[in-house]
Each structure stands twice: as C-alpha cells, then as structure tokens.
Short mmCIF file of C-alpha atoms in Angstrom, two decimals:
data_model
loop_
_atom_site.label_atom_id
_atom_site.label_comp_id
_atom_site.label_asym_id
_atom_site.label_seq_id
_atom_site.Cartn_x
_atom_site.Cartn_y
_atom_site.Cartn_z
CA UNK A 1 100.81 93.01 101.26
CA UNK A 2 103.80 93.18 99.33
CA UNK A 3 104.37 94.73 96.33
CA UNK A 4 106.96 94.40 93.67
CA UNK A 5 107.94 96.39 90.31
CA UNK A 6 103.59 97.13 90.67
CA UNK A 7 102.40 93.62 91.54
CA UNK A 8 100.85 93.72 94.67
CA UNK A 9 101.54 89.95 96.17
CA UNK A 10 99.06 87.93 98.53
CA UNK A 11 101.25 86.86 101.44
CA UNK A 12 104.80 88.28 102.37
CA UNK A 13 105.87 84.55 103.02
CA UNK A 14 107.95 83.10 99.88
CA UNK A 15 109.11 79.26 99.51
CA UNK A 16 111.39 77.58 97.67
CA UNK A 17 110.29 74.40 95.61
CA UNK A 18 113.76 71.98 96.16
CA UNK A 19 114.48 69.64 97.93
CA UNK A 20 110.47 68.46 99.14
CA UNK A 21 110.43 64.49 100.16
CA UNK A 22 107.67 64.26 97.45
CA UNK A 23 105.43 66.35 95.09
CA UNK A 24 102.82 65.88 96.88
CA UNK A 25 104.45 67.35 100.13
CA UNK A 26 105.69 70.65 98.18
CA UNK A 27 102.47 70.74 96.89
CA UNK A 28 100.66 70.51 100.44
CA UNK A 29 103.49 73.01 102.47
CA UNK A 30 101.93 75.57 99.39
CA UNK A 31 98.34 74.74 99.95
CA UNK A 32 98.50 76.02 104.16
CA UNK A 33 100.95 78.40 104.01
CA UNK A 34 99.48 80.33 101.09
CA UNK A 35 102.63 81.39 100.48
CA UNK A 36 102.55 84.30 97.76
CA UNK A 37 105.83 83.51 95.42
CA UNK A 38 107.39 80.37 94.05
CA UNK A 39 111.16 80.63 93.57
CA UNK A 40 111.35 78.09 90.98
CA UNK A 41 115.63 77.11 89.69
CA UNK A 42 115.91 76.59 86.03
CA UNK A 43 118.15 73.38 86.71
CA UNK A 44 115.82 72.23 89.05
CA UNK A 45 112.93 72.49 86.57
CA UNK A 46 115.60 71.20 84.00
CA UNK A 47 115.90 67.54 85.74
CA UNK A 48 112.21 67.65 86.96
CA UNK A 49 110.59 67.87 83.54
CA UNK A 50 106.97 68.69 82.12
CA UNK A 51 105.02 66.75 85.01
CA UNK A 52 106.82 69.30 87.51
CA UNK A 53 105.99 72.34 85.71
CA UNK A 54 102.57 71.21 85.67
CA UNK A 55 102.62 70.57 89.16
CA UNK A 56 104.17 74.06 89.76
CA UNK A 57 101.59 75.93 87.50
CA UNK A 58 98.94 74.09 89.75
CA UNK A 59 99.91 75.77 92.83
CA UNK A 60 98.34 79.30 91.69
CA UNK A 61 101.07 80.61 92.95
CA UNK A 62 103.01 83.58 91.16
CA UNK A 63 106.58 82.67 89.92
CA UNK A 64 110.04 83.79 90.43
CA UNK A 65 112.76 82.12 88.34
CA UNK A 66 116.18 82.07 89.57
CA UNK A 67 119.64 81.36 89.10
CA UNK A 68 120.73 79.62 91.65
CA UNK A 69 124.21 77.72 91.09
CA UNK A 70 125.62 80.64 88.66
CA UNK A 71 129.18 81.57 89.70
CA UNK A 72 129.88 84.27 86.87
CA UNK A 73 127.97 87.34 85.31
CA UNK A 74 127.69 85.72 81.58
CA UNK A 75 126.00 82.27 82.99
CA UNK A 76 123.73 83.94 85.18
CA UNK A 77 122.48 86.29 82.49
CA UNK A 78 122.64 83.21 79.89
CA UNK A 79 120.44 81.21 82.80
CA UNK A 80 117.95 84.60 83.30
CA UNK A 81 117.30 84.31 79.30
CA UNK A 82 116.26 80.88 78.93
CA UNK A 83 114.20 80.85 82.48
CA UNK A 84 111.95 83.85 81.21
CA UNK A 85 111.56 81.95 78.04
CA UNK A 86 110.51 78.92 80.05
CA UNK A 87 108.52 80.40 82.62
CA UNK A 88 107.48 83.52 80.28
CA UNK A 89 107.95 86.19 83.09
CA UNK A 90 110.43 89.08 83.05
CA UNK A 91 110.82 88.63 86.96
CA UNK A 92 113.77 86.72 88.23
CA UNK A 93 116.10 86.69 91.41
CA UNK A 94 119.36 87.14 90.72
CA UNK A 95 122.35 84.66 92.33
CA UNK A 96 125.99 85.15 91.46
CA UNK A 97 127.73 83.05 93.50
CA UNK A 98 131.37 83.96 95.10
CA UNK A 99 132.17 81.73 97.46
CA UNK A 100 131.79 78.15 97.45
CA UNK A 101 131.70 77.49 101.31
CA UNK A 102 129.48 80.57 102.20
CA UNK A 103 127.42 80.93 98.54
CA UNK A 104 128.25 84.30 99.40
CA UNK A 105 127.15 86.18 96.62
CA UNK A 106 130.14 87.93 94.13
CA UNK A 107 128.54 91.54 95.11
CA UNK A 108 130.69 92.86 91.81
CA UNK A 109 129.19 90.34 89.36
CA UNK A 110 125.74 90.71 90.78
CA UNK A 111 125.63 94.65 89.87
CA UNK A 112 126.94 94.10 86.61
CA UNK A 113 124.47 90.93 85.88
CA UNK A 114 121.79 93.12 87.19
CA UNK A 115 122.82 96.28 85.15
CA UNK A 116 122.75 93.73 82.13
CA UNK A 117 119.69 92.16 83.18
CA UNK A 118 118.22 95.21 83.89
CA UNK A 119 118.32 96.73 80.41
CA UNK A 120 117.34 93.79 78.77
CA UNK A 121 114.14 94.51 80.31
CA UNK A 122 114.18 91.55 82.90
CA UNK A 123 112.53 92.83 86.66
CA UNK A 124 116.24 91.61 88.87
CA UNK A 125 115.72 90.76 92.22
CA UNK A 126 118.89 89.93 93.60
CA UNK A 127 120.62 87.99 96.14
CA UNK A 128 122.61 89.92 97.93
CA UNK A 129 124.50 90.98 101.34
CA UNK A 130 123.27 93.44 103.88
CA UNK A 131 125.65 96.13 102.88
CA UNK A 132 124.55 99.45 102.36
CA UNK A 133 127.63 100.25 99.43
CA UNK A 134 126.16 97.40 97.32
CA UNK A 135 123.06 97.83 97.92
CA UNK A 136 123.16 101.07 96.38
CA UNK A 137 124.83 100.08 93.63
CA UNK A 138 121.81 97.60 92.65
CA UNK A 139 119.81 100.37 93.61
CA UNK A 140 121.51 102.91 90.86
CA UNK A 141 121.43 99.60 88.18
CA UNK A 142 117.96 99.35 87.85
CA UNK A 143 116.64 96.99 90.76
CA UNK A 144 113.47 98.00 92.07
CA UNK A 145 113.60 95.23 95.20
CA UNK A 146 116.79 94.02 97.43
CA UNK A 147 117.52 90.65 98.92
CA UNK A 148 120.16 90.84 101.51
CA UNK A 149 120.42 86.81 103.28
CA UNK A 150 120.03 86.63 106.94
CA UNK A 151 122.55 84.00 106.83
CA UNK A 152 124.75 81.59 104.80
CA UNK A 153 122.22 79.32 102.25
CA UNK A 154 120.66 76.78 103.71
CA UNK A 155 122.33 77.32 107.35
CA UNK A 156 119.22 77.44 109.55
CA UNK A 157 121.24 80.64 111.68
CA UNK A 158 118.65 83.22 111.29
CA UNK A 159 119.57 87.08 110.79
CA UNK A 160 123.46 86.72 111.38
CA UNK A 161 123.48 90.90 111.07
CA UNK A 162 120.44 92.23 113.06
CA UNK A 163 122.45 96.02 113.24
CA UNK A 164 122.96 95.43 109.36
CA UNK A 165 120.03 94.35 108.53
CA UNK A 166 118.36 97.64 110.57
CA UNK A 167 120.29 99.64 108.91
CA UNK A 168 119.47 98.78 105.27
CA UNK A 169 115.59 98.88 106.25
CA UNK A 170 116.50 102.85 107.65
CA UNK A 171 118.52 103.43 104.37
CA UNK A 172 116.10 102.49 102.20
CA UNK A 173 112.88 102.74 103.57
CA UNK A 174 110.50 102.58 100.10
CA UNK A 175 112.08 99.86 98.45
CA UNK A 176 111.08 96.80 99.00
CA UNK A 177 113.34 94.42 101.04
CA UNK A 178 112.88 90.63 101.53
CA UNK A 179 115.11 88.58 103.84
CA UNK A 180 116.46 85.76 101.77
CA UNK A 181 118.32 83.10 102.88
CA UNK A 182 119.55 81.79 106.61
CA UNK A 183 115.75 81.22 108.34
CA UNK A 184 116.11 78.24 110.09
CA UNK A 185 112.64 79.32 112.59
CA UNK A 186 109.43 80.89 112.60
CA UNK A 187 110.78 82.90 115.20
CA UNK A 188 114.33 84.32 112.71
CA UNK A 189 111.17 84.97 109.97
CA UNK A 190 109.05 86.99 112.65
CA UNK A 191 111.71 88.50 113.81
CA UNK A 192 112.75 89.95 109.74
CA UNK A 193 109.13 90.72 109.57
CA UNK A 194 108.79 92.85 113.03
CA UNK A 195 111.81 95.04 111.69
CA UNK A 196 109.55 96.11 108.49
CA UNK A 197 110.95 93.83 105.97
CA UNK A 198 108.73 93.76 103.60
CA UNK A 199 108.88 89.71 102.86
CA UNK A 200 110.90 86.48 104.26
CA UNK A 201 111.87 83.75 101.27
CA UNK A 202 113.21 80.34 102.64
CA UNK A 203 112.92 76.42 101.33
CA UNK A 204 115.42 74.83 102.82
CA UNK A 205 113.60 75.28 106.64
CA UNK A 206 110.42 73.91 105.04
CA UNK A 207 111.17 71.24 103.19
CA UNK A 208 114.15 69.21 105.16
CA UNK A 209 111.90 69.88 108.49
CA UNK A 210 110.39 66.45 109.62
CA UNK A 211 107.02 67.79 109.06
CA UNK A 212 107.22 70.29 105.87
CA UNK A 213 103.86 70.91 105.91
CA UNK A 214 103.78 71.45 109.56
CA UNK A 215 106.21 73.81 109.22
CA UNK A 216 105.23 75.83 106.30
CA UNK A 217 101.89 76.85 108.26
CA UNK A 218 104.36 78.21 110.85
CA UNK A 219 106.13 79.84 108.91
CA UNK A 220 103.38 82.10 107.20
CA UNK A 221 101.79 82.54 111.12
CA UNK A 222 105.46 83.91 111.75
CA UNK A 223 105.49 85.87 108.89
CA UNK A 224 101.65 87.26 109.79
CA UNK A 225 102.54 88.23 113.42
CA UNK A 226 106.06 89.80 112.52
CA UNK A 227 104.19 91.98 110.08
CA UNK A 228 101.48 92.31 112.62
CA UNK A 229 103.93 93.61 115.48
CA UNK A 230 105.88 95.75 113.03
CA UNK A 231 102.51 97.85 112.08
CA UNK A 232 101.51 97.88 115.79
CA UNK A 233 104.47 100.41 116.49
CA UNK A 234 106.42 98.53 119.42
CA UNK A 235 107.64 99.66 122.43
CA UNK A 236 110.96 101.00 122.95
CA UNK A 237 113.36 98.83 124.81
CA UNK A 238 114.32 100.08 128.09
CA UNK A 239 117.02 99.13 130.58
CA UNK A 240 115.03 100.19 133.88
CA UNK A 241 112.00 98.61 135.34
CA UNK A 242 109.00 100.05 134.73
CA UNK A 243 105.77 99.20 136.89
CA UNK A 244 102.49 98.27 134.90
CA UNK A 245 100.04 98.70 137.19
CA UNK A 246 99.70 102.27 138.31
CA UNK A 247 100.70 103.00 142.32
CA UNK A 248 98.30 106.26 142.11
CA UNK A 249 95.29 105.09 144.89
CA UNK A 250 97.64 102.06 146.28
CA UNK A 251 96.13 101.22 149.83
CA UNK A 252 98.87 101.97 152.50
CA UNK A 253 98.51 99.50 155.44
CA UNK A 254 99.25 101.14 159.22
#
C-alpha cells in the first residue's frame, strides 16, 4: 500500500469527484473501486455546497484538496489556505497552471508555491511534469511525494513519456510517485503501476465513461494487477525467440 508524508493509504487507485452524472453515481464508482484518496477542488466544493461535503465525508475515504484552476503562485497558495480550513487537513495537491491548451503545469510557479506551501506547514503534492530538473527542485522545497501527468488533463492518451516516466521512477526510487493525469484505460493505469509507481489518480476516465461505476471497478483491478506484476519481478524483454518447452529428451523420429 501506499504511503504518504507517514499515512499508509488502503488502495493505490485515487479518483477524482467532478464531473459524475449524479451523486449517487460518484458515490457508487467509490463504493467498488475502494479507491484510497478523494481529490476533492475547492471550487468544486464551493458550487456544490454542504449536502456535497456531506456526501464526500460519507465515502470514508481520506481527502486530498486541490487547486485545480490556479494559474499563478499567490492564488494557488490563497486557494491551499482556505481548502485546509475547509477540509481541516494539511495535505493538498498542488496545480499551477501554465498553459491553457495543455494545463501544463507553470513548473517555476509550482516550486515556489510549494516552497511557500511547504513552510507554512501544508503536506504539497504537486502536479507536475516528468522531468527530472523539476522534479528535483520540488524535491529540495520540501515535497515528500511527486505527481508527474501521463498526459494532457483530461485527454484519455495514457503515459505520453514511458522513457520519462522510467526514468523519474530510477531517479527517485524512495519517494513516492503517483501518475496523475492522462489515463484514459485500465490498461495506461496497469501499465503506471507495473513500472513501480507507487499510485495512479484519474476522474475524468471514470466519471464521463458510459458506465462510471463499471469502470471504476476496472480501474482499481488495473491498478491491483499493475502493482501485482511490478512485485512479481518481470521478465526481461528479448528480441530473439526463445522456446518454452525444453528440447532436452525430444523423441527423434527415423
């Protein structure tokens, strides 16, 4: 199981909470994928009001505020205030937006939000790219967990940046890493999971598929067999055949 800044978490599969047909759908893609974290948005929350809280609380799920839609350092750390307030936890995932096509994140703004965030006693986990530089920087800042994207927000591509991705996980190889962002399929989240990622987060997969619920259970089975595979040591991939069945004692026919 996961664990992050000493909170061991339950399930290494993390959902969103926008953008459900109903409630009562959110509240069912939670109940069979036992997902572990609930990335909650502070606007979101914000136009939802008290009877969406409550039905967040009831998922028994643990929370992670974030800032989603922040393009600057000052309204993402304004944002990170009032959410722990809200939500009264000192966790939240950092988003500085950059680019308004891509929601790249503004890598520069994100370390400095974090560094902010950081001493102000908040536990960051940001949203960020795959590269190693920036990375390091969070790294250096204070955060304790990384969350390169797979792919563009909301795109459905899957891990854009396998070799990057690979080479984070080798860079860093205590800290705790969770794909954010980009899983479209079970099979992108498996696939994060069976390179020793440590967690996959993703909403908009779940919640615009035509079954949510459907494919929220898929989602955590992905998650359970990446993590599965990734433990069991695979095989090396090799660019000659190899026979399976032994040819010692083969009977020779005259």
């Amino acid at each position: 199981m996961p664990v992050f800044y000493g909170t061991t978490v339950d399930s290494a599969l993390m959902l969103g909470t926008a953008q459900y047909p109903s409630p009562a759908i959110l509240a069912e893609a939670f109940r069979v994928s036992q997902a572990g974290i609930a990335t909650v948005s502070l606007r979101r929350e914000a136009g939802g009001g008290q009877a969406f809280w409550d039905m967040i609380a009831g998922l028994g799920t643990r929370i992670l505020p974030n800032t989603a839609g922040c393009h600057t350092v000052k309204e993402a750390v304004t944002t990170a205030h009032m959410a722990r307030e809200l939500f009264a936890t000192s966790w939240i995932k950092l988003e500085v937006i950059g680019h308004a096509d891509t929601l790249q994140p503004d890598v520069f703004g994100l370390v400095e939000a974090a560094r902010i965030l950081t001493e102000d006693g908040f536990e960051v986990f940001p949203y960020c790219t795959e590269d190693l530089t920036v990375c390091g920087r969070l790294l250096e800042v204070g955060s304790q967990v990384l969350m390169p994207w797979g792919a563009p927000i909301g795109s459905g591509l899957g891990l854009n940046n396998p070799y990057g991705l690979r080479s984070l996980r080798a860079h860093f190889p205590d800290v705790p890493l969770v794909v954010d962002a980009g899983v479209g399929l079970p099979s992108h989240a498996a696939q994060a999971m069976e390179m020793g990622f440590d967690a996959v987060l993703l909403n908009t997969a779940v919640a615009k598929a035509g079954d949510p619920v459907g494919m929220a259970r898929a989602m955590a089975l992905a998650v359970e067999a990446g993590r599965a595979a990734f433990e069991a040591d695979p095989m090396e991939p090799r660019d000659m055949a190899a026979p399976s069945t032994p040819v010692l004692g083969k009977a020779f026919l005259a």
